[in-house]
mmCIF file of C-alpha atoms in Angstrom:
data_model
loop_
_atom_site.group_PDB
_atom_site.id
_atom_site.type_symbol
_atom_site.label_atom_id
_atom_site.label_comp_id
_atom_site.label_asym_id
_atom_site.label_seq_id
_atom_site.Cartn_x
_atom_site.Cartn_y
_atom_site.Cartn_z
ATOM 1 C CA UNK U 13 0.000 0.000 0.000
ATOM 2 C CA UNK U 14 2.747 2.503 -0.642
ATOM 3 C CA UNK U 15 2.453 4.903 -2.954
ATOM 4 C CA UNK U 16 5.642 6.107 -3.015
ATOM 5 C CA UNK U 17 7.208 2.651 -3.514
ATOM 6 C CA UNK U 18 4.602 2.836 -6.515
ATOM 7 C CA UNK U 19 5.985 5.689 -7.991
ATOM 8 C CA UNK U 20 9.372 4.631 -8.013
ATOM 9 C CA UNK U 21 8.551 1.392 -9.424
ATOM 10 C CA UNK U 22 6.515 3.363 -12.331
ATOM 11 C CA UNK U 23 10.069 5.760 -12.524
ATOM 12 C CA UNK U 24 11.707 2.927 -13.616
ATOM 13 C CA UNK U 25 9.676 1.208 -16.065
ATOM 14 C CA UNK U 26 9.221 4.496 -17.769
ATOM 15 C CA UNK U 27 13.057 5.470 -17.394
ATOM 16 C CA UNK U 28 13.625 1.543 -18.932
ATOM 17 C CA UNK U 29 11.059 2.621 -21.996
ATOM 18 C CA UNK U 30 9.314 -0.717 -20.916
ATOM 19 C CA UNK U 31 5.671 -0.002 -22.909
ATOM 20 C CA UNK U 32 4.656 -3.604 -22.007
ATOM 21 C CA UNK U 33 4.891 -3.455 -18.342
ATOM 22 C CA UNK U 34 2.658 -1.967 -15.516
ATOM 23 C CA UNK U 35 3.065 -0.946 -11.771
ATOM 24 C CA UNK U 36 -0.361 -0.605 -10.551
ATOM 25 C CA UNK U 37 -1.744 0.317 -6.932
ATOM 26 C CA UNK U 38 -4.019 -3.126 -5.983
ATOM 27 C CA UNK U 39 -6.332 -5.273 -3.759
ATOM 28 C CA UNK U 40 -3.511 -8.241 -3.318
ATOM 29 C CA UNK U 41 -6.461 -9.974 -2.823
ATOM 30 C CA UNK U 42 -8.881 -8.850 -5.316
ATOM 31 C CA UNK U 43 -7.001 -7.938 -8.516
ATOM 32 C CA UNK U 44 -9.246 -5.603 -11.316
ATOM 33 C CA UNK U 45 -8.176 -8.093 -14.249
ATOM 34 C CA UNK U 46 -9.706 -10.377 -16.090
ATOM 35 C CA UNK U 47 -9.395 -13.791 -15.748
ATOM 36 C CA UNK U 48 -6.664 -15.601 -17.820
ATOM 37 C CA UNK U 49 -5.253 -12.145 -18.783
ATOM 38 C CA UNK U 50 -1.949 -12.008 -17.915
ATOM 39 C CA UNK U 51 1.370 -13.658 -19.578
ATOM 40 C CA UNK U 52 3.149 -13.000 -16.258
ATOM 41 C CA UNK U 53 2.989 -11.653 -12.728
ATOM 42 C CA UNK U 54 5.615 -10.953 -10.437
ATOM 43 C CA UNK U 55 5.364 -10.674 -6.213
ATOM 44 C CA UNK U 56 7.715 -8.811 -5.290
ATOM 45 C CA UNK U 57 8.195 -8.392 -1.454
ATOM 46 C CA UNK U 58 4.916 -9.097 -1.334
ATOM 47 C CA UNK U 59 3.868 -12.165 0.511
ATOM 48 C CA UNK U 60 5.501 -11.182 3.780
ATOM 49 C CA UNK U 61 2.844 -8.636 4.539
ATOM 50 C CA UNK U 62 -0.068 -11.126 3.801
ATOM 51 C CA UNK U 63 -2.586 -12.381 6.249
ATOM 52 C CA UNK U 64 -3.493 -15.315 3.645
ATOM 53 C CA UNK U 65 -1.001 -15.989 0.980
ATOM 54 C CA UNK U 66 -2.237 -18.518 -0.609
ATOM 55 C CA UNK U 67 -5.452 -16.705 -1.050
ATOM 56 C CA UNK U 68 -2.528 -13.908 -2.812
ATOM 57 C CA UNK U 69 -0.935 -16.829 -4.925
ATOM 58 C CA UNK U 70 -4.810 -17.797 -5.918
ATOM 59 C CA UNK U 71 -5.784 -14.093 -7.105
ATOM 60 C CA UNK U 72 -2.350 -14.162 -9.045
ATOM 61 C CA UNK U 73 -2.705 -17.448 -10.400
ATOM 62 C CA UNK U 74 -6.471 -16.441 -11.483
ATOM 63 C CA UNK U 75 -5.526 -13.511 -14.019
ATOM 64 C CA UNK U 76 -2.447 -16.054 -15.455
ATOM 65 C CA UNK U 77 -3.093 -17.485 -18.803
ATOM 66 C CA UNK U 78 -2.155 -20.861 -19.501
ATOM 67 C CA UNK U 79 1.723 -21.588 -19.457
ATOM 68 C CA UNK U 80 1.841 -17.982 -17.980
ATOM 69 C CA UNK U 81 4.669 -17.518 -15.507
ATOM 70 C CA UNK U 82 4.251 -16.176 -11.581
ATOM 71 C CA UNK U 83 7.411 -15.125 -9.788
ATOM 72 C CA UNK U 84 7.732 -14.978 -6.386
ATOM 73 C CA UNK U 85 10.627 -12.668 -4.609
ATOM 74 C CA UNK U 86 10.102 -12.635 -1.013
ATOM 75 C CA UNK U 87 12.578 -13.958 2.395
ATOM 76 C CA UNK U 88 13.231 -17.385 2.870
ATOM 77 C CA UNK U 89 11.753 -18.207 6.476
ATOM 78 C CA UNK U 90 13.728 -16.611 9.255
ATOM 79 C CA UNK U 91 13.164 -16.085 13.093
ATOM 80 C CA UNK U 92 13.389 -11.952 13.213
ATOM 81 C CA UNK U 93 10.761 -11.229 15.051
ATOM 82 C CA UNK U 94 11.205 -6.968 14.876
ATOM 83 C CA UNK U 95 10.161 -6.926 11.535
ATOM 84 C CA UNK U 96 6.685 -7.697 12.746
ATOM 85 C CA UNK U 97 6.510 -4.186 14.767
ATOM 86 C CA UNK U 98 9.335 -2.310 12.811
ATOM 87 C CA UNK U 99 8.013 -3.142 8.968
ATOM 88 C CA UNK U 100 4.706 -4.738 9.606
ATOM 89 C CA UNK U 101 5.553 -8.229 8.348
ATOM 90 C CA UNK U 102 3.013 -10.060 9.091
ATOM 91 C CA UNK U 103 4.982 -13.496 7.989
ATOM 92 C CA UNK U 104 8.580 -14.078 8.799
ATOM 93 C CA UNK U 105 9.232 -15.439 5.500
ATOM 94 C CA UNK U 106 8.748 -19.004 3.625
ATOM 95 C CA UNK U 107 10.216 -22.583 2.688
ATOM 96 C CA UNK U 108 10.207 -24.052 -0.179
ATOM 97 C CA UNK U 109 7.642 -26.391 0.781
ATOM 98 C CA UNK U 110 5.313 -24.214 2.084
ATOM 99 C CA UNK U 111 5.650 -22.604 -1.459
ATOM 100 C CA UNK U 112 5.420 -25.161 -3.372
ATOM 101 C CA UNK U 113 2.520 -26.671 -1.363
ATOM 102 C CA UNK U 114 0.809 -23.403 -1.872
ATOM 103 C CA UNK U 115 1.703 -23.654 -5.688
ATOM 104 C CA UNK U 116 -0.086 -27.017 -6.084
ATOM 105 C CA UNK U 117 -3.033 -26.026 -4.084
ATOM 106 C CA UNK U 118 -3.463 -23.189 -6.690
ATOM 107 C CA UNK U 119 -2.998 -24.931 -9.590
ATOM 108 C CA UNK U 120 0.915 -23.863 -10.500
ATOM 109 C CA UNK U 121 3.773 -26.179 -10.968
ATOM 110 C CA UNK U 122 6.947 -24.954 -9.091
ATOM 111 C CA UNK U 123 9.503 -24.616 -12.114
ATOM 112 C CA UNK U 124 12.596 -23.863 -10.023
ATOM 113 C CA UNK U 125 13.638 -21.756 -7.163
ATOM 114 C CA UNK U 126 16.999 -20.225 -5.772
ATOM 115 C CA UNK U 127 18.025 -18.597 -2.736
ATOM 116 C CA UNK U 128 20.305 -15.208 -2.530
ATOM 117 C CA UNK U 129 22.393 -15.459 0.729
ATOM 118 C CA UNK U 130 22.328 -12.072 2.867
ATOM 119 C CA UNK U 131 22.744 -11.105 5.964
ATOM 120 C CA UNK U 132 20.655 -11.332 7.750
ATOM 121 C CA UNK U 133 18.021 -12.620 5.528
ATOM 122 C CA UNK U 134 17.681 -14.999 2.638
ATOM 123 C CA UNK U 135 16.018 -14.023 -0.314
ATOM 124 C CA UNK U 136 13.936 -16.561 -2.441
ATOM 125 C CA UNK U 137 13.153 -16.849 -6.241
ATOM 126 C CA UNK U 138 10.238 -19.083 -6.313
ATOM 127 C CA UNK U 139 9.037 -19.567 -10.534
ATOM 128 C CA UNK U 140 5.993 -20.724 -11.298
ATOM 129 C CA UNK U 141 3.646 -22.035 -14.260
ATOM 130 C CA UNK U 142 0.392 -22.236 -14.238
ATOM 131 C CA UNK U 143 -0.718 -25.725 -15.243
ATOM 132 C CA UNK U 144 -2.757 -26.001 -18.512
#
């Protein structure tokens, strides 16, 4: 829900001339496309501030076409609590099975994943396609 992370997001896609690409301000939850409309969607830091992510994965998975592509970018699961009150995470991150459980559930077939080592956190690639 931050606007300004928005409009830096839109900066870039318009300073990359990228015509075919959106940043739009959303219901994570209830997305305004249409059904089997999109090629590809990407979460981005997204999950960790979901109540219900596999109702987000659903939603996402819902506006794919068939074969489209869903990539997920988010922490792999970690024990820092602070983030809860100092960022509002409302999950402290995910494993691959909980993703890929998740995936299944929603009708997506986990291509690959791959961690990036940091510290302290581990980011996750999670790739998904949606199953025809």
């Amino acid at each position: 829900t931050s606007k300004e992370m928005l409009s830096i997001a839109r900066a870039n896609i318009e300073k990359k001339h990228l015509k075919n690409c959106h940043a739009r301000y959303a219901d994570m939850y209830n997305l305004s496309l249409d059904d089997n409309s999109m090629d590809a969607v990407i979460l981005h830091q997204v999950l960790h501030f979901s109540e219900f992510p596999q109702n987000v994965l659903q939603e996402a998975t819902r506006v794919l076409r068939k074969d489209g592509m869903l990539i997920v970018v988010d922490f792999l699961s970690h024990n820092l609590e602070r983030l809860r009150e100092s960022h509002a995470h409302r999950r402290l991150g995910f494993s691959n099975e909980e993703i890929n459980q998740w995936f299944e559930r929603v009708g997506l077939n986990l291509d690959f994943y791959k961690h990036l080592k940091g510290e302290p956190l581990t980011v996750a690639i999670w790739n998904g396609e949606k199953a025809k």
